[in-house]
Short mmCIF file of C-alpha atoms in Angstrom, two decimals:
data_model
loop_
_atom_site.label_atom_id
_atom_site.label_comp_id
_atom_site.label_asym_id
_atom_site.label_seq_id
_atom_site.Cartn_x
_atom_site.Cartn_y
_atom_site.Cartn_z
CA UNK A 1 -15.35 24.33 -0.26
CA UNK A 2 -14.38 26.98 2.47
CA UNK A 3 -12.30 25.43 5.22
CA UNK A 4 -11.20 28.45 7.49
CA UNK A 5 -10.95 26.05 10.90
CA UNK A 6 -8.94 23.51 8.58
CA UNK A 7 -6.56 26.55 7.76
CA UNK A 8 -6.35 27.76 11.34
CA UNK A 9 -5.60 24.23 12.71
CA UNK A 10 -2.87 23.76 10.42
CA UNK A 11 -1.25 26.82 11.04
CA UNK A 12 -1.57 25.86 14.83
CA UNK A 13 -0.13 22.49 14.49
CA UNK A 14 2.97 24.14 12.28
CA UNK A 15 4.14 26.03 15.80
CA UNK A 16 4.66 22.29 17.33
CA UNK A 17 4.92 19.51 14.40
CA UNK A 18 7.60 19.86 11.52
CA UNK A 19 5.65 20.94 8.77
CA UNK A 20 2.29 20.92 10.57
CA UNK A 21 2.05 17.18 9.86
CA UNK A 22 3.02 13.63 10.83
CA UNK A 23 3.43 12.57 7.42
CA UNK A 24 4.48 14.60 4.45
CA UNK A 25 1.86 13.60 1.75
CA UNK A 26 -0.96 15.18 4.24
CA UNK A 27 0.50 18.55 3.57
CA UNK A 28 -1.25 18.36 0.34
CA UNK A 29 1.80 20.66 -0.89
CA UNK A 30 2.23 18.58 -4.18
CA UNK A 31 -1.16 19.83 -4.97
CA UNK A 32 -1.25 23.17 -4.08
CA UNK A 33 -3.48 23.63 -1.29
CA UNK A 34 -3.46 23.41 2.39
CA UNK A 35 -4.05 20.40 4.66
CA UNK A 36 -7.74 19.08 5.36
CA UNK A 37 -8.18 18.26 9.26
CA UNK A 38 -10.37 15.74 9.64
CA UNK A 39 -12.98 15.38 12.26
CA UNK A 40 -14.89 12.07 11.83
CA UNK A 41 -15.77 9.16 9.25
CA UNK A 42 -18.46 6.99 8.38
CA UNK A 43 -18.72 4.46 5.37
CA UNK A 44 -17.04 6.03 2.57
CA UNK A 45 -17.31 9.59 3.83
CA UNK A 46 -15.08 11.93 5.81
CA UNK A 47 -15.96 15.12 7.49
CA UNK A 48 -13.72 18.10 7.94
CA UNK A 49 -13.62 20.46 11.14
CA UNK A 50 -15.43 22.95 8.98
CA UNK A 51 -18.17 20.41 8.68
CA UNK A 52 -17.59 19.59 4.87
CA UNK A 53 -18.46 16.20 3.57
CA UNK A 54 -16.05 14.23 1.39
CA UNK A 55 -16.34 10.91 -0.21
CA UNK A 56 -13.25 9.38 0.47
CA UNK A 57 -11.26 7.65 -2.06
CA UNK A 58 -7.69 7.47 -0.25
CA UNK A 59 -9.44 5.49 2.63
CA UNK A 60 -6.62 6.42 4.94
CA UNK A 61 -4.12 4.88 1.97
CA UNK A 62 -6.06 1.74 1.19
CA UNK A 63 -6.87 0.58 5.19
CA UNK A 64 -10.64 0.48 4.93
CA UNK A 65 -12.16 -1.84 2.51
CA UNK A 66 -14.92 -2.40 5.11
CA UNK A 67 -15.47 1.42 4.84
CA UNK A 68 -14.83 3.78 7.72
CA UNK A 69 -15.92 3.00 11.18
CA UNK A 70 -17.53 -0.39 10.21
CA UNK A 71 -19.74 -0.99 13.33
CA UNK A 72 -18.29 -4.79 14.00
CA UNK A 73 -14.60 -3.34 14.08
CA UNK A 74 -15.63 -0.46 16.20
CA UNK A 75 -17.45 -2.85 18.80
CA UNK A 76 -14.53 -5.12 18.99
CA UNK A 77 -12.27 -2.28 19.61
CA UNK A 78 -14.30 -0.85 22.12
CA UNK A 79 -14.77 -3.98 24.16
CA UNK A 80 -10.61 -4.58 23.92
CA UNK A 81 -10.30 -1.01 25.23
CA UNK A 82 -12.44 -1.70 28.32
CA UNK A 83 -10.23 -5.10 29.01
CA UNK A 84 -6.99 -3.20 28.78
CA UNK A 85 -5.34 -1.17 25.87
CA UNK A 86 -1.89 -3.13 26.64
CA UNK A 87 -0.44 -5.61 28.61
CA UNK A 88 3.13 -6.14 27.68
CA UNK A 89 2.26 -9.76 28.02
CA UNK A 90 1.13 -12.38 25.31
CA UNK A 91 -2.80 -12.31 24.68
CA UNK A 92 -5.24 -14.96 23.02
CA UNK A 93 -6.22 -12.26 20.14
CA UNK A 94 -2.62 -12.57 18.64
CA UNK A 95 -2.95 -16.22 18.04
CA UNK A 96 -6.59 -15.90 16.61
CA UNK A 97 -5.66 -13.12 14.10
CA UNK A 98 -2.66 -15.11 13.06
CA UNK A 99 -4.87 -18.06 12.36
CA UNK A 100 -6.60 -15.85 10.04
CA UNK A 101 -3.79 -14.48 8.20
CA UNK A 102 -2.38 -18.02 7.59
CA UNK A 103 -5.75 -19.04 6.78
CA UNK A 104 -5.98 -16.49 3.76
CA UNK A 105 -2.25 -16.97 3.10
CA UNK A 106 -0.74 -20.33 3.66
CA UNK A 107 2.76 -19.05 2.46
CA UNK A 108 2.87 -17.42 5.82
CA UNK A 109 3.63 -20.57 7.92
CA UNK A 110 4.66 -18.58 10.80
CA UNK A 111 4.21 -14.69 11.46
CA UNK A 112 4.89 -12.04 13.69
CA UNK A 113 2.92 -8.87 14.47
CA UNK A 114 4.38 -5.36 14.63
CA UNK A 115 2.93 -1.73 14.18
CA UNK A 116 3.71 -0.70 11.10
CA UNK A 117 4.34 -1.66 7.38
CA UNK A 118 8.18 -0.27 7.73
CA UNK A 119 8.68 -2.49 10.67
CA UNK A 120 7.18 -5.38 8.82
CA UNK A 121 9.76 -5.00 5.88
CA UNK A 122 12.78 -4.17 7.74
CA UNK A 123 12.56 -7.38 9.93
CA UNK A 124 11.54 -9.29 6.98
CA UNK A 125 14.69 -8.20 5.58
CA UNK A 126 17.02 -8.62 8.65
CA UNK A 127 15.40 -12.27 8.99
CA UNK A 128 16.05 -12.99 5.49
CA UNK A 129 20.06 -11.78 5.73
CA UNK A 130 20.24 -13.98 8.89
CA UNK A 131 18.67 -17.03 7.35
CA UNK A 132 20.86 -16.69 4.28
CA UNK A 133 23.98 -15.03 5.75
CA UNK A 134 24.36 -12.86 2.79
CA UNK A 135 24.11 -8.93 2.57
CA UNK A 136 22.65 -7.91 -0.62
CA UNK A 137 18.88 -6.83 -1.02
CA UNK A 138 17.21 -6.21 -4.57
CA UNK A 139 14.41 -3.84 -4.66
CA UNK A 140 12.67 -2.20 -7.61
CA UNK A 141 12.38 1.62 -8.63
CA UNK A 142 9.24 3.05 -7.56
CA UNK A 143 8.28 0.61 -5.14
CA UNK A 144 8.07 1.83 -1.73
CA UNK A 145 8.68 -0.44 1.46
CA UNK A 146 8.68 1.99 4.49
CA UNK A 147 11.18 4.58 5.44
CA UNK A 148 14.32 2.26 6.84
CA UNK A 149 17.31 3.78 5.71
CA UNK A 150 18.38 0.88 3.67
CA UNK A 151 15.23 1.21 1.68
CA UNK A 152 15.50 4.40 0.89
CA UNK A 153 17.29 3.80 -2.36
CA UNK A 154 16.69 4.84 -5.99
CA UNK A 155 18.29 3.70 -9.31
CA UNK A 156 18.36 6.97 -10.77
CA UNK A 157 18.85 7.19 -14.32
CA UNK A 158 20.75 4.41 -15.15
CA UNK A 159 20.73 0.71 -13.80
CA UNK A 160 24.45 1.22 -13.27
CA UNK A 161 23.78 3.88 -10.65
CA UNK A 162 22.41 1.58 -8.08
CA UNK A 163 22.82 2.83 -4.61
CA UNK A 164 21.98 6.60 -4.23
CA UNK A 165 20.13 7.32 -1.35
CA UNK A 166 16.64 9.17 -1.89
CA UNK A 167 16.61 11.30 1.40
CA UNK A 168 18.89 13.22 3.47
CA UNK A 169 20.42 11.58 6.98
CA UNK A 170 21.18 8.37 5.30
CA UNK A 171 24.59 7.26 5.37
CA UNK A 172 26.22 5.66 2.33
CA UNK A 173 27.22 2.51 4.33
CA UNK A 174 23.47 1.96 4.98
CA UNK A 175 22.48 1.47 1.52
CA UNK A 176 25.54 0.04 -0.25
CA UNK A 177 24.18 -3.41 -0.20
CA UNK A 178 20.51 -2.37 -1.58
CA UNK A 179 20.49 -2.66 -5.57
CA UNK A 180 17.68 -1.29 -7.21
CA UNK A 181 16.49 -2.64 -10.73
CA UNK A 182 13.64 -1.49 -12.99
CA UNK A 183 10.26 -2.87 -11.99
CA UNK A 184 8.72 -4.79 -14.71
CA UNK A 185 11.95 -5.36 -16.36
CA UNK A 186 12.39 -8.99 -16.65
CA UNK A 187 15.58 -9.27 -19.15
CA UNK A 188 17.55 -6.56 -16.50
CA UNK A 189 16.74 -8.82 -13.38
CA UNK A 190 17.61 -11.93 -14.90
CA UNK A 191 20.69 -10.86 -16.10
CA UNK A 192 21.66 -9.47 -12.47
CA UNK A 193 20.85 -12.59 -10.94
CA UNK A 194 22.78 -14.56 -13.61
CA UNK A 195 25.99 -12.32 -12.64
CA UNK A 196 25.36 -11.98 -8.73
CA UNK A 197 22.73 -13.82 -7.72
CA UNK A 198 24.58 -15.81 -5.32
CA UNK A 199 25.31 -12.86 -3.26
CA UNK A 200 21.59 -11.66 -2.85
CA UNK A 201 19.90 -12.22 0.39
CA UNK A 202 16.35 -11.23 -0.37
CA UNK A 203 14.47 -9.40 -3.30
CA UNK A 204 11.69 -7.59 -2.08
CA UNK A 205 8.60 -6.29 -4.68
CA UNK A 206 5.48 -5.12 -4.22
CA UNK A 207 3.68 -7.50 -6.64
CA UNK A 208 1.33 -4.75 -7.62
CA UNK A 209 3.13 -1.63 -7.33
CA UNK A 210 1.30 0.95 -5.56
CA UNK A 211 3.66 3.85 -4.64
CA UNK A 212 4.17 5.03 -8.15
CA UNK A 213 0.34 5.02 -8.55
CA UNK A 214 -0.85 1.45 -9.55
CA UNK A 215 0.84 -0.49 -11.85
CA UNK A 216 0.61 -4.02 -12.21
CA UNK A 217 2.94 -6.77 -13.09
CA UNK A 218 3.64 -7.81 -16.65
CA UNK A 219 2.79 -11.23 -17.54
CA UNK A 220 5.93 -13.38 -16.45
CA UNK A 221 7.48 -10.86 -14.27
CA UNK A 222 6.75 -12.14 -10.96
CA UNK A 223 7.41 -15.75 -12.42
CA UNK A 224 10.90 -14.85 -12.97
CA UNK A 225 11.30 -13.48 -9.81
CA UNK A 226 10.19 -16.71 -8.24
CA UNK A 227 12.37 -18.55 -10.03
CA UNK A 228 15.45 -16.90 -10.12
CA UNK A 229 15.38 -16.49 -6.34
CA UNK A 230 14.93 -20.40 -6.04
CA UNK A 231 17.74 -20.90 -8.59
CA UNK A 232 20.21 -18.65 -6.51
CA UNK A 233 18.69 -19.53 -2.93
CA UNK A 234 17.76 -16.01 -2.16
CA UNK A 235 14.59 -15.11 -0.12
CA UNK A 236 11.72 -13.67 -2.18
CA UNK A 237 9.80 -11.14 0.16
CA UNK A 238 5.99 -9.97 -1.53
CA UNK A 239 5.58 -6.67 0.29
CA UNK A 240 1.62 -6.58 0.49
CA UNK A 241 1.12 -4.49 3.19
CA UNK A 242 -1.21 -2.60 0.45
CA UNK A 243 -2.67 -5.71 -1.51
CA UNK A 244 -2.90 -7.92 1.16
CA UNK A 245 -6.72 -8.55 1.78
CA UNK A 246 -7.42 -5.87 -0.57
CA UNK A 247 -7.22 -7.84 -4.12
CA UNK A 248 -8.52 -11.37 -2.57
CA UNK A 249 -8.82 -12.93 0.89
CA UNK A 250 -5.27 -14.54 0.01
CA UNK A 251 -3.60 -10.96 -1.57
CA UNK A 252 -1.63 -10.44 -4.75
CA UNK A 253 0.03 -14.02 -4.41
CA UNK A 254 -3.45 -15.75 -4.72
CA UNK A 255 -4.22 -13.74 -7.85
CA UNK A 256 -1.19 -14.24 -9.60
CA UNK A 257 -0.84 -17.92 -8.48
CA UNK A 258 2.95 -17.23 -6.95
CA UNK A 259 3.96 -18.66 -3.43
CA UNK A 260 6.89 -16.14 -2.07
CA UNK A 261 9.12 -17.51 0.75
CA UNK A 262 8.17 -14.18 3.11
CA UNK A 263 5.17 -11.57 3.12
CA UNK A 264 4.48 -8.18 4.78
CA UNK A 265 1.14 -7.15 5.27
CA UNK A 266 -0.37 -4.42 7.18
CA UNK A 267 -3.11 -1.70 6.60
CA UNK A 268 -6.26 -3.68 6.09
CA UNK A 269 -4.90 -6.39 8.92
CA UNK A 270 -4.90 -3.97 11.32
CA UNK A 271 -8.58 -2.85 11.14
CA UNK A 272 -7.86 0.91 11.24
CA UNK A 273 -5.21 0.40 14.01
CA UNK A 274 -1.69 0.17 13.93
CA UNK A 275 -0.84 -3.18 13.03
CA UNK A 276 1.12 -5.38 10.47
CA UNK A 277 2.94 -8.51 10.15
CA UNK A 278 5.62 -10.44 8.41
CA UNK A 279 5.50 -14.12 7.87
CA UNK A 280 7.09 -16.72 5.61
CA UNK A 281 8.34 -20.67 5.62
CA UNK A 282 8.77 -21.96 9.15
CA UNK A 283 12.33 -22.52 8.77
CA UNK A 284 13.00 -18.99 7.89
CA UNK A 285 10.81 -17.71 10.77
CA UNK A 286 12.53 -20.02 13.06
CA UNK A 287 15.43 -17.74 12.99
CA UNK A 288 13.70 -15.41 15.32
CA UNK A 289 14.56 -14.77 18.64
CA UNK A 290 13.78 -16.32 21.16
CA UNK A 291 13.82 -19.38 19.04
CA UNK A 292 16.74 -18.13 16.99
CA UNK A 293 19.60 -15.41 16.55
CA UNK A 294 17.95 -12.81 14.57
CA UNK A 295 16.49 -10.05 16.94
CA UNK A 296 13.21 -8.32 16.54
CA UNK A 297 10.91 -6.92 19.30
CA UNK A 298 8.27 -4.30 20.04
CA UNK A 299 6.48 -3.07 23.33
CA UNK A 300 3.30 -2.10 21.26
CA UNK A 301 3.68 -5.42 18.83
CA UNK A 302 0.52 -7.32 18.83
CA UNK A 303 -1.56 -4.65 20.84
CA UNK A 304 -4.68 -6.38 22.06
CA UNK A 305 -7.07 -3.34 20.51
CA UNK A 306 -5.33 -3.70 17.33
CA UNK A 307 -5.78 -7.37 17.23
CA UNK A 308 -9.28 -7.47 18.15
CA UNK A 309 -10.23 -4.98 15.36
CA UNK A 310 -7.98 -7.19 12.83
CA UNK A 311 -9.83 -10.20 13.77
CA UNK A 312 -13.29 -8.42 13.18
CA UNK A 313 -11.65 -7.36 9.92
CA UNK A 314 -10.79 -10.57 8.31
CA UNK A 315 -13.50 -12.61 9.65
CA UNK A 316 -15.87 -10.43 7.72
CA UNK A 317 -13.22 -10.74 4.84
CA UNK A 318 -12.66 -14.69 4.94
CA UNK A 319 -15.26 -15.26 2.26
CA UNK A 320 -14.02 -15.09 -1.16
CA UNK A 321 -17.50 -14.18 -2.73
CA UNK A 322 -17.12 -10.71 -0.96
CA UNK A 323 -14.15 -10.04 -3.09
CA UNK A 324 -15.56 -11.42 -6.18
CA UNK A 325 -18.84 -9.03 -6.02
CA UNK A 326 -16.70 -6.02 -5.10
CA UNK A 327 -14.36 -6.43 -7.79
CA UNK A 328 -16.83 -6.94 -10.26
CA UNK A 329 -18.58 -3.86 -9.05
CA UNK A 330 -15.34 -2.00 -9.68
CA UNK A 331 -14.82 -3.55 -13.03
CA UNK A 332 -18.16 -2.13 -14.23
CA UNK A 333 -16.79 1.21 -12.61
CA UNK A 334 -13.57 1.21 -14.57
CA UNK A 335 -15.10 0.02 -17.77
CA UNK A 336 -17.37 3.36 -17.21
CA UNK A 337 -14.19 5.67 -16.53
CA UNK A 338 -12.36 4.11 -19.56
CA UNK A 339 -15.27 4.92 -21.91
CA UNK A 340 -15.90 8.40 -20.72
CA UNK A 341 -12.08 9.27 -21.07
CA UNK A 342 -11.68 7.36 -24.20
CA UNK A 343 -11.17 10.43 -26.36
CA UNK A 344 -8.48 11.75 -24.07
CA UNK A 345 -5.10 10.37 -25.46
CA UNK A 346 -2.98 11.54 -22.80
CA UNK A 347 -5.18 10.08 -19.65
CA UNK A 348 -4.44 6.61 -18.34
CA UNK A 349 -6.65 4.52 -16.09
CA UNK A 350 -4.31 1.70 -14.26
CA UNK A 351 -6.75 -0.36 -12.02
CA UNK A 352 -6.34 -3.90 -10.33
CA UNK A 353 -9.06 -5.23 -7.83
CA UNK A 354 -10.51 -2.14 -6.38
CA UNK A 355 -7.23 0.02 -6.58
CA UNK A 356 -6.71 2.59 -9.45
CA UNK A 357 -4.90 5.70 -10.22
CA UNK A 358 -5.32 8.18 -12.89
CA UNK A 359 -2.64 9.10 -14.94
CA UNK A 360 -2.01 12.23 -17.06
CA UNK A 361 0.59 10.71 -19.16
CA UNK A 362 0.41 9.60 -23.24
CA UNK A 363 2.25 6.55 -22.45
CA UNK A 364 1.26 3.44 -21.04
CA UNK A 365 2.53 3.35 -17.51
CA UNK A 366 4.26 0.31 -16.95
CA UNK A 367 7.23 1.12 -14.59
CA UNK A 368 8.99 4.07 -12.60
CA UNK A 369 10.32 5.96 -15.70
CA UNK A 370 7.25 6.00 -17.10
CA UNK A 371 5.21 6.86 -14.35
CA UNK A 372 7.52 9.76 -13.49
CA UNK A 373 6.66 11.30 -17.07
CA UNK A 374 2.92 11.90 -15.79
CA UNK A 375 1.86 15.83 -15.72
CA UNK A 376 1.93 16.53 -12.06
CA UNK A 377 0.78 19.95 -12.42
CA UNK A 378 -2.36 18.84 -14.58
CA UNK A 379 -3.00 16.27 -11.56
CA UNK A 380 -2.72 19.11 -9.03
CA UNK A 381 -5.81 20.84 -10.86
CA UNK A 382 -7.73 17.59 -11.33
CA UNK A 383 -7.32 16.80 -7.58
CA UNK A 384 -8.68 20.09 -6.59
CA UNK A 385 -11.41 20.40 -9.19
CA UNK A 386 -12.00 16.77 -7.47
CA UNK A 387 -12.23 18.34 -4.28
CA UNK A 388 -14.83 20.90 -5.24
CA UNK A 389 -16.96 18.34 -6.54
CA UNK A 390 -16.82 16.38 -3.09
CA UNK A 391 -14.48 13.99 -3.59
CA UNK A 392 -11.10 13.34 -1.90
CA UNK A 393 -8.89 11.47 -4.17
CA UNK A 394 -5.33 10.56 -2.98
CA UNK A 395 -3.02 13.71 -3.10
CA UNK A 396 -0.52 12.56 -5.21
CA UNK A 397 0.02 11.27 -9.14
CA UNK A 398 1.99 8.84 -7.60
CA UNK A 399 -0.56 6.93 -5.07
CA UNK A 400 -3.61 4.69 -5.54
CA UNK A 401 -7.31 5.17 -4.97
CA UNK A 402 -9.11 2.51 -3.16
CA UNK A 403 -12.81 1.60 -3.17
CA UNK A 404 -14.36 0.09 -0.29
CA UNK A 405 -17.59 -1.97 -0.19
CA UNK A 406 -19.38 1.01 1.36
CA UNK A 407 -18.99 2.50 -2.43
CA UNK A 408 -22.09 1.72 -3.95
CA UNK A 409 -23.24 1.82 -7.51
CA UNK A 410 -24.71 5.19 -6.73
CA UNK A 411 -21.62 6.82 -5.24
CA UNK A 412 -19.44 5.21 -8.39
CA UNK A 413 -21.62 6.53 -11.11
CA UNK A 414 -21.25 10.04 -9.49
CA UNK A 415 -17.72 9.54 -9.13
CA UNK A 416 -17.27 8.62 -12.84
CA UNK A 417 -18.95 11.91 -13.65
CA UNK A 418 -16.77 13.88 -11.48
CA UNK A 419 -13.70 12.26 -12.88
CA UNK A 420 -15.11 13.36 -16.44
CA UNK A 421 -15.74 16.91 -15.44
CA UNK A 422 -12.43 17.10 -13.35
CA UNK A 423 -10.21 15.86 -16.07
CA UNK A 424 -11.91 18.28 -18.28
#
């Protein structure tokens, strides 16, 4: 597809915006092409400024389970804008959406809305530290929890190297209380907690890892996190910014039957507008000002337009039958893709619910170390092959793809063919 207008728009953006983008992955540098500049979207499709139409599998990084520009959500947002886009005061819409979140995820006994997943995770960690009176945070290699300084940490090549920042501009003192352990490694986690668990304030995890590609938890992994945090009085935080309202109406915690102490949700909860939330047990959330000593605030938190869009979205998704139907359709699609790729010993299809990643890897991908061995140049060729066929997949080997309710069987059949051809 020719994209001269996108190329011109990107060149203009570079004069005013660092790298020409407001989020690095949009630059498409990892896949060796120039950014696509979007103009509009509807259902499963996006059109760029050149008029090219793409079947979207990124869906704004998992936001649009209902599809782009869903009419009920759009109508609710338009009505909210006409009433006023921000008040700096309480609105009833905040409570209505909070009730919907609580009904789906009872573990979030009390919750507070913020503007992004990063805000949700950093706020949850602050509350957990205030509640426990401890400093140490445990996270897992390859799990992304936003770009707060103390969360930009990776373990490197050895578990002993626990405190290295993965971004310039992050002082060592910001990361010295963050410990990073291998995802899906139950033995290492149990050993660490036995030695140091009484000093751990919180353990934060993506219950299904979605930022090293889609990597599901091994049997027993989440159960071990729950058991050890309870044993040592640490707060277990599920980062369900991606999985919340994606896998089931109750997220990954419902799917796997684990009740965390705190949960962070985002993306779907705002119906396409900037909104996220963190919440948990009432006694923990009671630490927040004005009730308690932990401070957190935001001018646009609980924005009425985002609350209205989120309410319209979660109202539609309150019926578990919607997920059952959708996940069954997705499972049929994944069986078809696995069948057509069965002869490819160096291609893996990881999937949970309506999320999936195609890995160019001879090994089963179960953690960050195995994910990192994937063939990135080959993925770049695959991405561009898919783009030529009119399919926009998430532009990184280490991200997930997302199937919406508007991706019908005909679209998924065509997608399976395109994947087969593009892998070749």
